[in-house]
CSV table of C-alpha atoms in Angstrom, one decimal:
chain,number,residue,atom,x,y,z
D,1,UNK,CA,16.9,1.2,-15.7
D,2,UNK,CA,14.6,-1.0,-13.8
D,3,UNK,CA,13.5,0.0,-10.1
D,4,UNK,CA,12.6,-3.2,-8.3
D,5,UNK,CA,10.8,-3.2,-4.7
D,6,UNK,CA,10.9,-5.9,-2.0
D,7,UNK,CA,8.2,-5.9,0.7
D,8,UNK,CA,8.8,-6.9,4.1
D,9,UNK,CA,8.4,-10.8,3.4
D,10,UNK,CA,10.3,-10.9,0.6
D,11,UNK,CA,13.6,-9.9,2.8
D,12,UNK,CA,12.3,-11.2,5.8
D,13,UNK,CA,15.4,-13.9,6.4
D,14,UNK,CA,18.7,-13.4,5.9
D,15,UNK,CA,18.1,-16.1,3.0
D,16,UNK,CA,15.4,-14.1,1.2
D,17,UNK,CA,17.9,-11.4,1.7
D,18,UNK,CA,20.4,-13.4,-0.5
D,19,UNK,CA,17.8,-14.5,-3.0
D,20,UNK,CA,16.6,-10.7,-3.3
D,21,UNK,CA,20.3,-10.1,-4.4
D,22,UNK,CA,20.8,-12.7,-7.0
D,23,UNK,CA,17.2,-11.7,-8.5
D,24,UNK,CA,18.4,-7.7,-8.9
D,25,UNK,CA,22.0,-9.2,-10.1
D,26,UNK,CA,21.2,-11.5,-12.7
D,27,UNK,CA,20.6,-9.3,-15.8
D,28,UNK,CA,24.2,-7.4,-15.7
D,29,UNK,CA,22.4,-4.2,-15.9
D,30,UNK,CA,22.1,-1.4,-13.6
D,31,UNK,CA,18.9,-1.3,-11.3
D,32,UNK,CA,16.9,0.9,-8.6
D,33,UNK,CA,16.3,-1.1,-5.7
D,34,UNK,CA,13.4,-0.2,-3.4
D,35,UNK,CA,13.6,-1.8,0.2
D,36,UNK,CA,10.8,-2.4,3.1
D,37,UNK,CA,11.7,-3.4,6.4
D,38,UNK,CA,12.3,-7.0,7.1
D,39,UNK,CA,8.9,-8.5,7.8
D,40,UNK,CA,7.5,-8.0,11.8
D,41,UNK,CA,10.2,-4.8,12.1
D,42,UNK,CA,7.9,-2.3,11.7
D,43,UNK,CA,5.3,-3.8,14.3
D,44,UNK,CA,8.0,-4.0,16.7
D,45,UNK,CA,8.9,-0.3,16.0
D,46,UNK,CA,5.1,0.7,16.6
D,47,UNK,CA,5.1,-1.5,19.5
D,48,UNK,CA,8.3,-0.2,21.2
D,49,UNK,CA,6.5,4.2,20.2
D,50,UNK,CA,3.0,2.6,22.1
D,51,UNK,CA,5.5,1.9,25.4
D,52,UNK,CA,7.0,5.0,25.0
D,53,UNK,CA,4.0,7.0,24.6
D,54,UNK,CA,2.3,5.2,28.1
D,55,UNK,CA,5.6,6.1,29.5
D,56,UNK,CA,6.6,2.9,30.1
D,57,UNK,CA,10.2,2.5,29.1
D,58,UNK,CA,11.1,-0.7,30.7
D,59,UNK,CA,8.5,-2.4,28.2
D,60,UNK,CA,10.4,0.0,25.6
D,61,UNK,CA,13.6,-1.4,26.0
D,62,UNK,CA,12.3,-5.0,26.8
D,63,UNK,CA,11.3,-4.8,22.8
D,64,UNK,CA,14.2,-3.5,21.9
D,65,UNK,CA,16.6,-6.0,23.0
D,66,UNK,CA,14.6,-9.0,21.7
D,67,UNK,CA,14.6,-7.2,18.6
D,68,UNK,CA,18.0,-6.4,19.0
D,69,UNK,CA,18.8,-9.8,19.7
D,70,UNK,CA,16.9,-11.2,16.4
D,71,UNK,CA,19.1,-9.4,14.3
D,72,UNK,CA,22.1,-10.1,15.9
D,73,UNK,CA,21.1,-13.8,14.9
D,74,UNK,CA,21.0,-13.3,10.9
D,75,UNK,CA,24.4,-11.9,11.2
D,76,UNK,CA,26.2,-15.3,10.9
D,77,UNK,CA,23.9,-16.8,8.3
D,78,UNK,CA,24.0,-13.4,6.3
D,79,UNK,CA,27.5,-12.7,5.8
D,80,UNK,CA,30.6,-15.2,5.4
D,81,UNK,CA,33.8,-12.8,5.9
D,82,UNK,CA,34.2,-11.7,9.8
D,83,UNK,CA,34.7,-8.0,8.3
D,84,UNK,CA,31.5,-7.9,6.8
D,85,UNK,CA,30.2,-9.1,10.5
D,86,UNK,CA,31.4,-6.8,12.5
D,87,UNK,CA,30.7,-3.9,10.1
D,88,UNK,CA,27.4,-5.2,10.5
D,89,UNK,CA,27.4,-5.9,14.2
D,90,UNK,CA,28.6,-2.3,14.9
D,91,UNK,CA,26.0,-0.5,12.5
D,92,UNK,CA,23.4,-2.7,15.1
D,93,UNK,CA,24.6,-1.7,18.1
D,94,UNK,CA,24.7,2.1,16.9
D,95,UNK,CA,21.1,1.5,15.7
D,96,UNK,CA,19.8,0.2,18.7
D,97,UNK,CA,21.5,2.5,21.1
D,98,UNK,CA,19.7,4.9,19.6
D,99,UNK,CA,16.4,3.4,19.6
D,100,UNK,CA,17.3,3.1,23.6
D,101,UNK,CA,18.1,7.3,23.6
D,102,UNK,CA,14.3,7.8,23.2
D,103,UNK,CA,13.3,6.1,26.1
D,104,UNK,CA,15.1,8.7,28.2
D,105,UNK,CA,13.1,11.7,26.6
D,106,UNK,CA,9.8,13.5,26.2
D,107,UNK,CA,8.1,11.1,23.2
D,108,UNK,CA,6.2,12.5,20.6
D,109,UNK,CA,4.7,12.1,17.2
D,110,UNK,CA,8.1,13.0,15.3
D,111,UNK,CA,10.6,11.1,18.1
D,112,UNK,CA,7.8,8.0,16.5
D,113,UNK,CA,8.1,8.5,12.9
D,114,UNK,CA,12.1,8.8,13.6
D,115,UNK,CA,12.0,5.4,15.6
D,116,UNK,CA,9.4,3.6,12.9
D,117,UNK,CA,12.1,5.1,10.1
D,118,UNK,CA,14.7,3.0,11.5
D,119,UNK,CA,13.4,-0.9,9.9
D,120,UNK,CA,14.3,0.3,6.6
D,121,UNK,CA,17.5,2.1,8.0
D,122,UNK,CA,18.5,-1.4,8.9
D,123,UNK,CA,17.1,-3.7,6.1
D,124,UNK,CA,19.2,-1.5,3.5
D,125,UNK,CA,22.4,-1.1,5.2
D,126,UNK,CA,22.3,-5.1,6.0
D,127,UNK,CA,21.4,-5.3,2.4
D,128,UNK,CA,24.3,-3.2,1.2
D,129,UNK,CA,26.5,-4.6,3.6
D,130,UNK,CA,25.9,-8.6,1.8
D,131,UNK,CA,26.4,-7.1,-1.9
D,132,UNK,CA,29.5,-5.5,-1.3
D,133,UNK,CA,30.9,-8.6,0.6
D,134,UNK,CA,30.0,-10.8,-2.8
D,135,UNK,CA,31.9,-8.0,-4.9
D,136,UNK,CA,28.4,-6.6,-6.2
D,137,UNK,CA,29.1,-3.0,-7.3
D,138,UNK,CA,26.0,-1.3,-4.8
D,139,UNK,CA,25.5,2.0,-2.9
D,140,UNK,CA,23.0,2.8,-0.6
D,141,UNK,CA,21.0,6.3,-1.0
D,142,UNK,CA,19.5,7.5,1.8
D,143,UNK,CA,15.3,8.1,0.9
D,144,UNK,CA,16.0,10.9,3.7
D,145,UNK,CA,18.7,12.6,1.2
D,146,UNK,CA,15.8,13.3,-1.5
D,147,UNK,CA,12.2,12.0,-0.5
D,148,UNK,CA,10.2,14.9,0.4
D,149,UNK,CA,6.4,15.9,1.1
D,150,UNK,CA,4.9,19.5,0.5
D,151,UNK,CA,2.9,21.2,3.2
D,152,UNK,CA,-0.1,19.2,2.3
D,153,UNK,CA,2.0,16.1,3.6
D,154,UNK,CA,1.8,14.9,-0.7
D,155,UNK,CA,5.0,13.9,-2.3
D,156,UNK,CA,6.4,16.7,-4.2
D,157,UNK,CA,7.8,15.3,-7.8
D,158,UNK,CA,9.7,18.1,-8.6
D,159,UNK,CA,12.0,18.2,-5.4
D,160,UNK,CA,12.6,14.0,-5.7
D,161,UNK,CA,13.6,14.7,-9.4
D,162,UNK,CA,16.1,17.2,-8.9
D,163,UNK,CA,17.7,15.9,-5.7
D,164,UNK,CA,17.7,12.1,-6.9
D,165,UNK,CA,18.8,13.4,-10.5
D,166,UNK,CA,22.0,14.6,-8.7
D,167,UNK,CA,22.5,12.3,-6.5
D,168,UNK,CA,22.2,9.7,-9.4
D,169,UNK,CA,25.0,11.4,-11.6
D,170,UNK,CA,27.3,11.5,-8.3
D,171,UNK,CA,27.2,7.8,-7.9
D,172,UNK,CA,27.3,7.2,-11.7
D,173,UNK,CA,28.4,3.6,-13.1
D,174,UNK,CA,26.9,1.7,-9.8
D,175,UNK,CA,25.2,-1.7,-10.9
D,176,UNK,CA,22.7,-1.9,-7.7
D,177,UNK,CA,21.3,1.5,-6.2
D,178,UNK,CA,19.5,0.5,-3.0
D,179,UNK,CA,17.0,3.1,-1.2
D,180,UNK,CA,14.3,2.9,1.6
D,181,UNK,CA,10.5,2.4,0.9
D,182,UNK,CA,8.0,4.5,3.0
D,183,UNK,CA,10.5,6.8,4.6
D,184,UNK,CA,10.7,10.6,4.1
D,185,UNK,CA,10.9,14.3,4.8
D,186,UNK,CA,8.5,16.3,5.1
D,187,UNK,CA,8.0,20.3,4.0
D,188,UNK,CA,10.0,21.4,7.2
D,189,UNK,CA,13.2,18.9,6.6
D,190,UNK,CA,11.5,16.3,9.9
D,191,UNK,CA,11.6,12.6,9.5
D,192,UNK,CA,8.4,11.2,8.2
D,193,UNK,CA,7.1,8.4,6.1
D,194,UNK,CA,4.2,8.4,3.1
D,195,UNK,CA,2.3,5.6,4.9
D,196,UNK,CA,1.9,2.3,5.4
D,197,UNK,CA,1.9,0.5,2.5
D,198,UNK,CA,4.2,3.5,1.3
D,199,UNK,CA,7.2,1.2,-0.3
D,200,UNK,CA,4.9,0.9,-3.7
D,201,UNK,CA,5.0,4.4,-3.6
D,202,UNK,CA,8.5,5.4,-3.5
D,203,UNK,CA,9.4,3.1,-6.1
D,204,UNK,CA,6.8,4.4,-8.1
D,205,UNK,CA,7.9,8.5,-7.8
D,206,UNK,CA,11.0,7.2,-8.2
D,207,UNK,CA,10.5,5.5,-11.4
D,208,UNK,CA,8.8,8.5,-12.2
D,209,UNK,CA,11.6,10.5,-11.1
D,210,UNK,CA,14.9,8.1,-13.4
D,211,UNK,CA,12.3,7.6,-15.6
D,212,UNK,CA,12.4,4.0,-15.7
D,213,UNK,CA,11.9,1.6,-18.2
D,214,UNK,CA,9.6,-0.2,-15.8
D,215,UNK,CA,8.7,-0.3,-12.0
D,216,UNK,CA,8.0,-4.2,-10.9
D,217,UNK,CA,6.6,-4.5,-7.0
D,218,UNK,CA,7.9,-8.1,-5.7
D,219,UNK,CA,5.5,-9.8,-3.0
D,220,UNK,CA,4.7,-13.5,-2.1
D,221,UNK,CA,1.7,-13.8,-4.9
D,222,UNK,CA,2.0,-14.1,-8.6
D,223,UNK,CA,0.6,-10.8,-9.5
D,224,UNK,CA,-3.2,-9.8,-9.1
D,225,UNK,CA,-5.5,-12.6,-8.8
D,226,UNK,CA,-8.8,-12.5,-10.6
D,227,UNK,CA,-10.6,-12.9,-7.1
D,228,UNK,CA,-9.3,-13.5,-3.4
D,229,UNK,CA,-7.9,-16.8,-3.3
D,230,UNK,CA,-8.2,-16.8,0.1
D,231,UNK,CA,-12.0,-17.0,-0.3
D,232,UNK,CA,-12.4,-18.3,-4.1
D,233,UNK,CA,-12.0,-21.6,-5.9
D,234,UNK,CA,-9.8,-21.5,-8.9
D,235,UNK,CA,-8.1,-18.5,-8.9
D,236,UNK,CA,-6.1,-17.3,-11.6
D,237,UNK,CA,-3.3,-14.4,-12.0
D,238,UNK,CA,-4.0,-11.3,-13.7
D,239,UNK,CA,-1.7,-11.0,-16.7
D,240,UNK,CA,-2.6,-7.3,-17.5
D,241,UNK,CA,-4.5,-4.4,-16.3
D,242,UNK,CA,-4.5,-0.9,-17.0
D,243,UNK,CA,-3.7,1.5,-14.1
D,244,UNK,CA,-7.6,2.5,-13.6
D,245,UNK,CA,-8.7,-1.1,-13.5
D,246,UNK,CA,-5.4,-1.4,-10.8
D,247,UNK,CA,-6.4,1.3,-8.6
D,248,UNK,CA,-10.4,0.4,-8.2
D,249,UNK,CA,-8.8,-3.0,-7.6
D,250,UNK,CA,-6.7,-1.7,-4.9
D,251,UNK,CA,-9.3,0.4,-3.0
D,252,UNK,CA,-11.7,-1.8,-2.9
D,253,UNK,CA,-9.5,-4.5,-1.4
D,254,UNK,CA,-6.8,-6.3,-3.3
D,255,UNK,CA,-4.2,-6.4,-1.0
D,256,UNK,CA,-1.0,-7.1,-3.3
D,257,UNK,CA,-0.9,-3.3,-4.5
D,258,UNK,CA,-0.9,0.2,-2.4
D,259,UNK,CA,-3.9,2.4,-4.3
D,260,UNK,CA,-1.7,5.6,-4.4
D,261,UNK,CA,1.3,3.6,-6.2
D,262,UNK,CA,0.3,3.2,-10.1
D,263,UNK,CA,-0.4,7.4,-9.9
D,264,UNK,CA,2.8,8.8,-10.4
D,265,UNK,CA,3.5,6.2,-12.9
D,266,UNK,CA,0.9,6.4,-14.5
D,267,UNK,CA,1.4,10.0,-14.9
D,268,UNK,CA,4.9,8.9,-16.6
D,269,UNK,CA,3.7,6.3,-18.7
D,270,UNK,CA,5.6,4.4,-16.9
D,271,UNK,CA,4.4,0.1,-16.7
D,272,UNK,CA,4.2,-1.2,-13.1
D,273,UNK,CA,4.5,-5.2,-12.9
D,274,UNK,CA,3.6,-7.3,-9.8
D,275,UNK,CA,6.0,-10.0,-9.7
D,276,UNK,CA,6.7,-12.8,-7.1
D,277,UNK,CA,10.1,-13.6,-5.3
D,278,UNK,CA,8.9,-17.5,-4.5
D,279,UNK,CA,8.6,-17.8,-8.4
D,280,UNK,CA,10.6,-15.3,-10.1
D,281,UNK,CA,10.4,-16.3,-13.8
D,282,UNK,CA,6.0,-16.5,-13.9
D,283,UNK,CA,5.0,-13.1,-15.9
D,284,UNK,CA,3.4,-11.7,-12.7
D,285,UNK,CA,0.8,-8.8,-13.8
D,286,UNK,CA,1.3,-6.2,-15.7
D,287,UNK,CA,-0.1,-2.5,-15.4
D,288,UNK,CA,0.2,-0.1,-17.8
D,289,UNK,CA,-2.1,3.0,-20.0
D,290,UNK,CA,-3.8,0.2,-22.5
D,291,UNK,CA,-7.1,-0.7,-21.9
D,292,UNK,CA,-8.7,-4.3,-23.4
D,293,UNK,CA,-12.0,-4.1,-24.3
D,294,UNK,CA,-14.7,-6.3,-24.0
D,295,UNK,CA,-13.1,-7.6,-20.7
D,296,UNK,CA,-13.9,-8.2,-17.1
D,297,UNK,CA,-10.8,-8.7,-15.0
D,298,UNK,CA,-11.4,-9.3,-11.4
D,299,UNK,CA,-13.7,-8.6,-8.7
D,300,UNK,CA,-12.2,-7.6,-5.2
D,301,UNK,CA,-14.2,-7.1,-2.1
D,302,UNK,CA,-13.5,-4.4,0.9
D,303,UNK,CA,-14.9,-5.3,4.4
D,304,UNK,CA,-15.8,-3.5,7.4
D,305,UNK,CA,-18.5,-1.6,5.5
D,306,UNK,CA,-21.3,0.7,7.1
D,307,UNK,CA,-24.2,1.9,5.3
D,308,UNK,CA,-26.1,4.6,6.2
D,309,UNK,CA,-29.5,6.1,4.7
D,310,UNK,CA,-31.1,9.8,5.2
D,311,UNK,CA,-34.5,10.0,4.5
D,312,UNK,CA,-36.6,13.4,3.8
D,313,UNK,CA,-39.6,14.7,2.2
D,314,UNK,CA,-37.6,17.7,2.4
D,315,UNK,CA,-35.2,16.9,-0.1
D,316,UNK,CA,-36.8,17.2,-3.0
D,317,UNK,CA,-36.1,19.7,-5.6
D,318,UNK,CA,-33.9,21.4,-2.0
D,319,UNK,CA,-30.9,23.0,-3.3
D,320,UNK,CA,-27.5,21.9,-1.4
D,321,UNK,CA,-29.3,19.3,0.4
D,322,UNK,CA,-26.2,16.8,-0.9
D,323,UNK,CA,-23.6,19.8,-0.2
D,324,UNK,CA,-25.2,20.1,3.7
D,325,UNK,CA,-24.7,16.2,4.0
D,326,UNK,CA,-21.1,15.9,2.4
D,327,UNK,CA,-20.1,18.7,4.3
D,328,UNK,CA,-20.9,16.7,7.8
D,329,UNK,CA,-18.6,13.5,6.8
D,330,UNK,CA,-16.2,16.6,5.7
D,331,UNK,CA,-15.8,17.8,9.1
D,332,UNK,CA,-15.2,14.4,10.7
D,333,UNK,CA,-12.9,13.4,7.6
D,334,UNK,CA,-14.7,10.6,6.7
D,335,UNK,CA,-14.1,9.3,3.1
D,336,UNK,CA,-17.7,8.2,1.4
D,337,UNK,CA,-17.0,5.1,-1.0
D,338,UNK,CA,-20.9,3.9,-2.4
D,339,UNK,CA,-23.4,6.6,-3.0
D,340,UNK,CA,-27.4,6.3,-4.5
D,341,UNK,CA,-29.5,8.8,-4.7
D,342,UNK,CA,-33.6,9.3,-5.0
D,343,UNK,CA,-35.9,11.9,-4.9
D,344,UNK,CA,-36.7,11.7,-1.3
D,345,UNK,CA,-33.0,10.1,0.0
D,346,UNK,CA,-29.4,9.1,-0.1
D,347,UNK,CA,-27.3,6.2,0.5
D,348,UNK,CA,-23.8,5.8,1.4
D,349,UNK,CA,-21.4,3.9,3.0
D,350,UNK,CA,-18.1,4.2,4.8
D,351,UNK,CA,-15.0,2.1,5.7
D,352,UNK,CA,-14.1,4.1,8.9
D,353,UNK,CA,-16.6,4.7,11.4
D,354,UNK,CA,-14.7,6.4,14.5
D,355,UNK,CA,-16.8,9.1,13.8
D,356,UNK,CA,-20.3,7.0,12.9
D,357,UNK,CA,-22.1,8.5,15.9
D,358,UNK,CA,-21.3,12.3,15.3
D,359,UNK,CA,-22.5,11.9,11.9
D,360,UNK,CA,-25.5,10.2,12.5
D,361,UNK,CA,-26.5,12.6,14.9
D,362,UNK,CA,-25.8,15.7,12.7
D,363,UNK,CA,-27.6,13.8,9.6
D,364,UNK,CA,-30.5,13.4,12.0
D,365,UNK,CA,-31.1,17.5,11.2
D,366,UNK,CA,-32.1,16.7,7.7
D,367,UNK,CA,-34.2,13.6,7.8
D,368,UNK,CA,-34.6,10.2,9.5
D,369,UNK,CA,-31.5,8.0,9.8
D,370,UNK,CA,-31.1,4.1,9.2
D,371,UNK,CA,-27.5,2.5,9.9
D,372,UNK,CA,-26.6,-1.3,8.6
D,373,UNK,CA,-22.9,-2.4,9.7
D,374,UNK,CA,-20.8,-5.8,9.0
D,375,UNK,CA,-21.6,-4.6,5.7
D,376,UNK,CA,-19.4,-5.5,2.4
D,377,UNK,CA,-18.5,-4.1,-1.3
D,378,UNK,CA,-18.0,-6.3,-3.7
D,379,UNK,CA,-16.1,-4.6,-7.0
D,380,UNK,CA,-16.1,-6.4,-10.2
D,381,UNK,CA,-13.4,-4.6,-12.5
D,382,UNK,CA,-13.1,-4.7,-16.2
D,383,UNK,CA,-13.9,-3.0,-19.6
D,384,UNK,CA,-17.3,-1.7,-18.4
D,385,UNK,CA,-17.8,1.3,-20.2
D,386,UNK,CA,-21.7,2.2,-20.6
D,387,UNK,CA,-21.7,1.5,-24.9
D,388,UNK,CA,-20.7,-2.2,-23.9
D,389,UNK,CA,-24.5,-3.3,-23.9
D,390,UNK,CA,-25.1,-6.5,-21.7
D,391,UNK,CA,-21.4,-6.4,-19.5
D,392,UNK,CA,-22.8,-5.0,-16.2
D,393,UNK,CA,-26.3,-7.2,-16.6
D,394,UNK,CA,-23.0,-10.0,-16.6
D,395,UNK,CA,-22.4,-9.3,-13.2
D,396,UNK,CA,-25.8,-8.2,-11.8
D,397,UNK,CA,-26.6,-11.5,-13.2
D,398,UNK,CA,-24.2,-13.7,-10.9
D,399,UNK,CA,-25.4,-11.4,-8.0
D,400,UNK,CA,-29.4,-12.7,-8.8
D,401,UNK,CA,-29.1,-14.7,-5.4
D,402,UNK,CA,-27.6,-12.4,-3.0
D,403,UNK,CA,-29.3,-9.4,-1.3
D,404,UNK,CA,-27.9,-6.2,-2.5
D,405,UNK,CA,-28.0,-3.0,-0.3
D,406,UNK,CA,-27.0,-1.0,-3.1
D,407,UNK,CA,-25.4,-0.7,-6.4
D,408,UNK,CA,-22.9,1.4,-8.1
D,409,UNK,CA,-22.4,1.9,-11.8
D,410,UNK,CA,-21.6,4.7,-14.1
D,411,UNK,CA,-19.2,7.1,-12.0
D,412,UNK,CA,-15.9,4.9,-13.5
D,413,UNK,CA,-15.6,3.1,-17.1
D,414,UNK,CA,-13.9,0.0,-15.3
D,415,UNK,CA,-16.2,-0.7,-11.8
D,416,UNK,CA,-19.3,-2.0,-11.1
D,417,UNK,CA,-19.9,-2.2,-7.3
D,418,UNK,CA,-22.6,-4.2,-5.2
D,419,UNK,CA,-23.1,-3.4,-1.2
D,420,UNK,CA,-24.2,-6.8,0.7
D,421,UNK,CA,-24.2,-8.3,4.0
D,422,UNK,CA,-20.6,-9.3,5.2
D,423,UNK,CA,-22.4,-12.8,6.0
D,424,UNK,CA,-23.1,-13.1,2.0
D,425,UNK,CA,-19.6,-12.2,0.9
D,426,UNK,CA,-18.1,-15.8,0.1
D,427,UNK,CA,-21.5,-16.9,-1.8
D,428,UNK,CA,-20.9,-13.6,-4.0
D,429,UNK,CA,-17.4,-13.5,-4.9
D,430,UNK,CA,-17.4,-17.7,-5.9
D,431,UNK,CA,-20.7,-17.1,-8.1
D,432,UNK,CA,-18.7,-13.9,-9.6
D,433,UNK,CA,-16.3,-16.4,-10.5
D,434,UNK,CA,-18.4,-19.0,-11.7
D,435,UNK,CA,-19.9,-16.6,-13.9
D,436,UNK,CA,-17.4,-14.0,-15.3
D,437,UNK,CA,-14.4,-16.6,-15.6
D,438,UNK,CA,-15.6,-20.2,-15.6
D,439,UNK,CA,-18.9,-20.0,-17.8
D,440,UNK,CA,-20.8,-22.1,-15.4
């Protein structure tokens, strides 16, 4: 069996909702269908928790009925029989009044995570709803029914296995079994999700969990570009990757994958494949456990970057200086992504900086401090294992006329990484290109 995800544009109309049908119908064979909310839903839901938090219920509700409103609109150009409309219009109303029942009670963070819950409530009933009007043999499970996260708020594998696995064999001989993306429980049985982004991850764990012949993640883009289009000349998709070369990719900024989603199937062995709903016959990218050597495969680039530098005479040869200093990013649960050391200092830099002048402050204990923000990392990904002689001088080479902050090589066999000025970031990815894919 297949499992198949949908993002939020690719079911953003009531006619991408129909196309999304005919793609997961066409073979004959029985597939796992993973659905996000219809593109904007989950802003709106967001938006509607924000009111509700500022106690402002009549902004609440005023978000409510326009979004009430806009999905009392695909009704008519979704469905053809006037039972499948009502049934429809009913399941709305229900929804919707209940979206309206929080604006009469205290609001916290779980009445949010039950409201934000309710896009992909909607998009996979409405979804259900059109297949069984065209006769399609399809039954919705509820993610809520078997999606769970341990105390440590991570997805326990073992609980989705066993509760899907029966669920599976009670609905046995469906052709289309639809679930929700990004919804869950958690440890104590309360609505919560795994995330934005989080769709890519249920259909991952569960293609882990069926054990899938293959998990494919459909979005607007034909699979993993080499650079970002957006910014680069001459793109070109990605036709394979392996799941190492896909996470680095992810993290340090390609957009079309979450970088949690290849782990459980990779775990399972299981091939992920990017695919794209505007052109559903290109071969997308594939992901799997085989490596290609003697091959660079993209560069991505991650912005918003801070660096920061701690200088001391102290530091050398001082035992736990780097434990004191990790510690203090630690306590303000700040991830580190770049790090170079020296004798006498150490380099890092960080994508969130809420905390930036805490830590500087604390650092300050240990030696002098420098900070440079609008900072950017540039990540080119590929077979880059240290025995391949001359493959990173291939990309230090292309960097020769942009200023680099600071480099990172060595800690993966897939990623070199270069820190630069956010100002230098176009100039750096098209002479990457240039020079890892068009020789020139």
């Amino acid at each position: 069996m297949i499992v198949m995800k949908f993002g939020g544009t690719s079911v953003g109309s009531p006619e991408r909702m129909q196309g999304v049908a005919h793609l997961v119908t066409r073979s004959g064979e029985p597939v796992f269908v993973v659905l996000s909310a219809m593109a904007g839903t989950t802003n709106s839901l967001v938006e509607i928790s924000n009111y509700l938090y500022k106690k402002n219920p009549e902004g609440a509700n005023d978000v409510i009925n326009r979004l009430e409103e806009k999905y009392m609109q695909h009704i008519d150009v979704l469905y053809s029989s006037e039972e499948y409309k009502q049934r429809t219009k009913e399941f709305l109303k229900t929804e919707f009044q209940y979206l309206r029942s929080f604006t009469k009670d205290i609001f916290t963070s779980f009445e949010e995570k039950s409201i934000v819950a309710q896009g992909e409530i909607i998009s996979t009933n409405m979804m259900v709803n059109y297949m069984q009007e065209k006769g399609i043999n399809a039954v919705l499970l509820s993610a809520l029914d078997f999606m769970r996260t341990d105390k440590n708020g991570e997805p326990d594998p073992s609980y989705i296995k066993e509760k899907l696995s029966k669920i599976m064999e009670e609905n046995e001989g469906r052709q289309i079994y639809i679930t929700q993306g990004f919804i869950c429980r958690n440890a104590y049985g309360e609505v919560d999700n795994l995330e934005r982004g989080g769709s890519d991850y249920t259909a991952s764990l569960v293609g882990a969990a069926i054990n899938a012949e293959e998990i494919q993640i459909w979005t607007d883009i034909d699979g993993m570009h080499n650079n970002d289009p957006r910014v680069v000349d001459r793109t070109e998709a990605v036709r394979q990757l392996h799941f190492d070369e896909a996470a680095e990719l992810a993290y340090f900024g390609a957009k079309i994958l979450h970088p949690t989603c290849v782990q459980p199937a990779k775990f399972a062995g299981i091939p992920v494949r990017l695919k794209n709903t505007m052109e559903p016959d290109a071969p997308g990218t594939i992901i799997d456990n085989v490596s290609i050597r003697g091959k660079i495969k993209a560069v991505a680039a991650k912005d918003n970057i801070t660096a920061i530098k701690i200088k001391s005479s102290r530091m050398l040869l001082a035992t736990g200086f780097l434990r004191k200093v990790f510690e203090i990013f630690e306590s303000y649960q700040t991830a580190i992504d770049m790090i170079a050391t020296s004798e006498v200092g150490v380099s890092m830099s960080i994508d969130n900086d809420a905390h930036l002048n805490d830590i500087v402050d604390e650092l300050k204990k240990y030696g002098t401090v420098t900070v440079d923000t609008d900072m950017c990392i540039i990540c080119v990904v590929g077979d880059l294992d240290w025995s391949n002689v001359g493959f990173e001088t291939l990309a230090t080479d292309a960097m020769k006329n942009i200023p680099v902050r600071m480099i990172s090589y060595g800690g993966s066999n897939y990623n070199i990484s270069f820190l630069i000025k956010m100002a230098d970031k176009k100039r750096a990815l098209q002479s990457l290109s240039d020079t890892l894919f068009h020789n020139q």
